Every structure is written in structure tokens, then in C-alpha cells.
mmCIF file of C-alpha atoms in Angstrom:
data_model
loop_
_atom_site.group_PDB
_atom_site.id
_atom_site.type_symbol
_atom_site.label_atom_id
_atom_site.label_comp_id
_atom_site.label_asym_id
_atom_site.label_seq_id
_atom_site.Cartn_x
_atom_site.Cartn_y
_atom_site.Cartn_z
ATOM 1 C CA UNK A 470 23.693 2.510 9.162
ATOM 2 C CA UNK A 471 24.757 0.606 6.066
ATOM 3 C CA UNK A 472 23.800 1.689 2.328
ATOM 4 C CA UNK A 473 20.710 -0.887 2.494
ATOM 5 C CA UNK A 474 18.993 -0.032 5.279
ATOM 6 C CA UNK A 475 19.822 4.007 3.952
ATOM 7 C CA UNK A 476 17.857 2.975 0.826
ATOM 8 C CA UNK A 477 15.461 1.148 2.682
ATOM 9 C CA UNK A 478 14.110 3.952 4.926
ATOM 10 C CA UNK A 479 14.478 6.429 2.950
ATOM 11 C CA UNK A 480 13.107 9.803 3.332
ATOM 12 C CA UNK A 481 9.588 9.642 1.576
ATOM 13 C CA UNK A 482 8.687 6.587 3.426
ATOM 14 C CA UNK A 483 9.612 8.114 6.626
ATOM 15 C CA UNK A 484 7.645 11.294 5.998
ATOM 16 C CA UNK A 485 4.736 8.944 4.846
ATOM 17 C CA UNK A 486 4.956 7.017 8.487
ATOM 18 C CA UNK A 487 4.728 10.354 10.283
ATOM 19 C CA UNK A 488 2.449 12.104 8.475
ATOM 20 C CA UNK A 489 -0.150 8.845 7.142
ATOM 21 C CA UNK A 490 -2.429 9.898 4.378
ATOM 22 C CA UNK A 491 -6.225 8.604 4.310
ATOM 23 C CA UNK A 492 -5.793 7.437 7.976
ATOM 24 C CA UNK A 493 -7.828 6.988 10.778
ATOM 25 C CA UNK A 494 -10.337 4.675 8.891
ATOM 26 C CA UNK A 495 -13.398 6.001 8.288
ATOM 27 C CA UNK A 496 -17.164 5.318 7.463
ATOM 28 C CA UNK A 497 -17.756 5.819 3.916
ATOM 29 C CA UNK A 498 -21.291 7.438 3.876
ATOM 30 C CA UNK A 499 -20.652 8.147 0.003
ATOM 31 C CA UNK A 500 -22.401 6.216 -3.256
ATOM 32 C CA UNK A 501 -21.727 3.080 -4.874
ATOM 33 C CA UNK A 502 -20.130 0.411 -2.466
ATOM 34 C CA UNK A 503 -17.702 -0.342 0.123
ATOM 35 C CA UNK A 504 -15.273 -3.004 1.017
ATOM 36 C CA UNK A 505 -13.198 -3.508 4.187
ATOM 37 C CA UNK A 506 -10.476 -5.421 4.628
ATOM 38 C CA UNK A 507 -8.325 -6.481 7.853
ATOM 39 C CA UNK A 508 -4.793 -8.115 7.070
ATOM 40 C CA UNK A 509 -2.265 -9.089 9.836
ATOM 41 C CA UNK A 510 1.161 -10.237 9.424
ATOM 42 C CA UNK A 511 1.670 -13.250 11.684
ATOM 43 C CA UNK A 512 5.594 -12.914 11.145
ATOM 44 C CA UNK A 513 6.395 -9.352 12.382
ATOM 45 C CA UNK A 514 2.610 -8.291 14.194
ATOM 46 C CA UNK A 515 1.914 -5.238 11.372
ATOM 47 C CA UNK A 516 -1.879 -4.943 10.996
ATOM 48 C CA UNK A 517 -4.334 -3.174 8.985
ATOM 49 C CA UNK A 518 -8.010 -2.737 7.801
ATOM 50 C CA UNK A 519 -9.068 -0.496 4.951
ATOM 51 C CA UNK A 520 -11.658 0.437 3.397
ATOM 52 C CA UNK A 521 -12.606 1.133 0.047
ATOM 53 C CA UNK A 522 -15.581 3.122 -1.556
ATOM 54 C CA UNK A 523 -16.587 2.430 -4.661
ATOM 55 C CA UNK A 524 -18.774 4.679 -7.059
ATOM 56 C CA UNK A 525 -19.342 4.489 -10.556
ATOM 57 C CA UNK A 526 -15.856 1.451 -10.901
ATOM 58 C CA UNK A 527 -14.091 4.581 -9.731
ATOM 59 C CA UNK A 528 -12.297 4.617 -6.092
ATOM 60 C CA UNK A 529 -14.012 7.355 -4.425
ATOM 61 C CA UNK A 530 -12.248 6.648 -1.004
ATOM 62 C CA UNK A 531 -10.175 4.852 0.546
ATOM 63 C CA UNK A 532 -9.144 4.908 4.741
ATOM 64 C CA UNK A 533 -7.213 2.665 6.768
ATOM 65 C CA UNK A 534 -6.156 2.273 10.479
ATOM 66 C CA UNK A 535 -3.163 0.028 11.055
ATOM 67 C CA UNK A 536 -0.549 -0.425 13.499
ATOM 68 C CA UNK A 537 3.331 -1.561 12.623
ATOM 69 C CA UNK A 538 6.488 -0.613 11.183
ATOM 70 C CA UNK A 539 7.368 2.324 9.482
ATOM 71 C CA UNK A 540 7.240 0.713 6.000
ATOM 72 C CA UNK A 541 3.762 -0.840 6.440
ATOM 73 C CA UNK A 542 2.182 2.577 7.323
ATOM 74 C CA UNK A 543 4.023 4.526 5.051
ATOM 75 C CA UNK A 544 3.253 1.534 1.746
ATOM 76 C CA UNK A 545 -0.908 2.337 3.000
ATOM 77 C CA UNK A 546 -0.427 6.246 2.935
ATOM 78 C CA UNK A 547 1.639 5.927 -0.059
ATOM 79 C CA UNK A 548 -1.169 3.921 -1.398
ATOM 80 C CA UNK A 549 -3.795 6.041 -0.705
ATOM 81 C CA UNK A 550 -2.348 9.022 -2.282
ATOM 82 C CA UNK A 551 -1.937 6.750 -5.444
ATOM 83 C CA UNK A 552 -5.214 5.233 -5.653
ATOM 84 C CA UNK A 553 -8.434 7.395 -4.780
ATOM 85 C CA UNK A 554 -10.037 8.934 -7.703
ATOM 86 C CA UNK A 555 -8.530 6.129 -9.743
ATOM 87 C CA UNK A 556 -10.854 3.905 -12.101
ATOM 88 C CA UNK A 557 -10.690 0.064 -9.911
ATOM 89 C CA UNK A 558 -9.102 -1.402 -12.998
ATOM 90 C CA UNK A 559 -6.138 0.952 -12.694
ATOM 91 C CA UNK A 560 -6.062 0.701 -9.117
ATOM 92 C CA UNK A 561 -5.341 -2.680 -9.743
ATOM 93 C CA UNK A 562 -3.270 -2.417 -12.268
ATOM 94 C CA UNK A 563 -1.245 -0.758 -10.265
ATOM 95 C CA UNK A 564 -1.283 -2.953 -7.159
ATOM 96 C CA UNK A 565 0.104 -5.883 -9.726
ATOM 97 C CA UNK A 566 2.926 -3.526 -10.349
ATOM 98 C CA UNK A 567 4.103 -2.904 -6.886
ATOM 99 C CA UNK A 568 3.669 -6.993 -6.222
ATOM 100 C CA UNK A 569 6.098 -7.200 -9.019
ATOM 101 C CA UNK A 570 8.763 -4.964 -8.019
ATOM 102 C CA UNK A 571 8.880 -6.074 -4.587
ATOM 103 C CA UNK A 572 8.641 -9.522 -5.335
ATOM 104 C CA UNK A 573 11.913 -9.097 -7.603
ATOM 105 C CA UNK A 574 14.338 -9.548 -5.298
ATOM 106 C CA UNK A 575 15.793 -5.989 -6.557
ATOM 107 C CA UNK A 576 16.079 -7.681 -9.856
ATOM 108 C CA UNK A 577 13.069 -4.923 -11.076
ATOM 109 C CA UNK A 578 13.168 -1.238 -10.743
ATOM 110 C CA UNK A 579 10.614 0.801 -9.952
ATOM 111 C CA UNK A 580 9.204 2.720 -12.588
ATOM 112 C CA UNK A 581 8.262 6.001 -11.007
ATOM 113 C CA UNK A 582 6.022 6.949 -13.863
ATOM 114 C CA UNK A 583 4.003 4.563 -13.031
ATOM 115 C CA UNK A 584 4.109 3.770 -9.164
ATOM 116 C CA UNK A 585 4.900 7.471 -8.082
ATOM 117 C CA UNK A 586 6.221 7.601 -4.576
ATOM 118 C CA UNK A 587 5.824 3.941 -3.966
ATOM 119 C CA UNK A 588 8.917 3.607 -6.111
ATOM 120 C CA UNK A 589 10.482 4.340 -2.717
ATOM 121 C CA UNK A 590 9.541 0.812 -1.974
ATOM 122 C CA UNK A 591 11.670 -0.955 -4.141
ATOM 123 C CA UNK A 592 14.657 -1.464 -2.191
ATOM 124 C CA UNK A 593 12.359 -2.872 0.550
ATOM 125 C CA UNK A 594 12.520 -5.726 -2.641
ATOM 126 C CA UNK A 595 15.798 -6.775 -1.538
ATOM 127 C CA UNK A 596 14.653 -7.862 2.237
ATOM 128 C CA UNK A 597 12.397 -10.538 1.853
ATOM 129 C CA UNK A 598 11.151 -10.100 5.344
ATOM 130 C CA UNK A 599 9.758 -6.713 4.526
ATOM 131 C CA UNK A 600 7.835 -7.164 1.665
ATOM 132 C CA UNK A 601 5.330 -8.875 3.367
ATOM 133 C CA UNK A 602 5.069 -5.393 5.760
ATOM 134 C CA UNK A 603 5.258 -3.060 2.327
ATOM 135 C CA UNK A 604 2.409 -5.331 0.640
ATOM 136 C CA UNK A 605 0.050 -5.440 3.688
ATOM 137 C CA UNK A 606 -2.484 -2.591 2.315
ATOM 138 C CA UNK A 607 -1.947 -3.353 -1.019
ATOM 139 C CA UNK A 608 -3.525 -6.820 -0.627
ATOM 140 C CA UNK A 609 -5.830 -5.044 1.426
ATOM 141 C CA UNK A 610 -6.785 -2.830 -1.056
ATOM 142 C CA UNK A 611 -7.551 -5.971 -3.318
ATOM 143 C CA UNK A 612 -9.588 -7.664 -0.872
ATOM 144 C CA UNK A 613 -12.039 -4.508 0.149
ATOM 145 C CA UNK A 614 -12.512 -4.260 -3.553
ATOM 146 C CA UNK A 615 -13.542 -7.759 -4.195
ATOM 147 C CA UNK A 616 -15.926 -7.435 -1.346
ATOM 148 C CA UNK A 617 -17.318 -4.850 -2.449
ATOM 149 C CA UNK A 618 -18.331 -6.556 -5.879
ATOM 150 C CA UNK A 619 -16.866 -3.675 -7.579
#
């Protein structure tokens, strides 16, 4: 296996892909509102739908099903750990950040301050084939919210 696809799978997003946080998607009987989302990636076949609660401007949940490559399921479990309980601004916030990394061409680091364990992601950056597949519940995440008026 070469360095880049080393850095490219590397271990957290292979333990996310295992082990998927905030899946199977579920109903959100909760307050506030809720958007859903499905997003498919004609190129490779990845899919997923999520679905965001929204109480108070604050992400009070957030599920998904999906079905794809390792780096698609592990960028929505990643994302789930990073978002719920998050204000939707910052959620946001933080979805512009990953959508800047990985559309970088490796030219941006990941700041791991800010982006946690989906600074795993950023050598997925350098294959422009898989960002698409790392960004797939991330744009998600942005449509559920805007359908849900939140």
C-alpha cells in the first residue's frame, strides 16, 4: 500500500466505518424541528439520508443510514460525534471548514482544534474522487437543516 492511500485510510476513519456513530436513522420524536436529507453520489453509488433535530437553534440529534465506502460512513459518524449538541450556526461553521480543507487539494491542513477527528479527512483532500464520498453527510447535514427552517 503506498504512503497515500496509508494516510488516506487511516485508522480513525476505519474504526469510524466499523463502529458508525448516530446510525441506523432514526425518528426524532424530540422538540423543535426536523430535517431529512437523502444525497447519492452518481459517480461511485455512496448514499445517505440524515436527519437532523432541531430544538431551541441547537442540534439535538442527528441519525443517518447510508450505504458506501469506508470514507463516506466513517465522514457521517465522524460528523455526528462533532455536531449534536452544537448551536446550528456552529454546526455550520464547521461544515464550511471541512468543505475547505477537502476542497484544498492538500494545499490546507486540518486544524484539529477545530474539526476534531474529521481532521483524519484531510488527506482524502488530495484524491479528488473522494471528496465527493467524505462530503456526502456533510452536505446532508446542510440540507436537513435548511428544511427544517432552523
Amino acid at each position: 500500500m503506498s504512503t497515500g492511500l496509508e494516510q488516506l485510510y487511516q485508522q480513525i476513519i476505519l474504526d469510524h466505518a466499523k463502529a458508525r456513530h448516530g446510525s441506523p436513522l432514526r425518528e426524532y420524536d424530540g422538540a423543535g424541528r426536523v430535517g431529512e436529507s437523502h444525497q447519492l453520489n452518481p459517480v461511485c453509488g455512496d448514499e445517505i439520508t440524515l436527519r437532523a433535530g432541531v430544538a431551541d437553534g441547537t442540534l439535538a440529534t442527528v441519525t443517518w443510514d447510508g450505504a458506501g465506502c469506508a470514507i463516506s460512513m466513517a465522514s457521517a459518524s465522524v460528523l455526528t460525534d462533532l455536531v449534536q449538541g452544537l448551536p446550528r450556526d456552529e454546526a455550520i461553521t464547521l461544515v464550511d471548514a471541512f468543505r475547505e480543507v477537502l476542497r484544498s487539494r492538500g494545499k490546507i491542513e486540518a486544524d484539529e482544534e477545530v474539526l476534531g477527528d474529521a481532521a483524519a479527512f484531510s488527506g482524502v483532500s488530495r484524491f479528488p474522487a473522494r471528496v465527493k464520498c467524505a462530503m456526502l453527510a456533510w452536505v446532508a447535514l446542510e440540507e436537513s437543516l435548511l428544511a427544517a427552517n432552523a
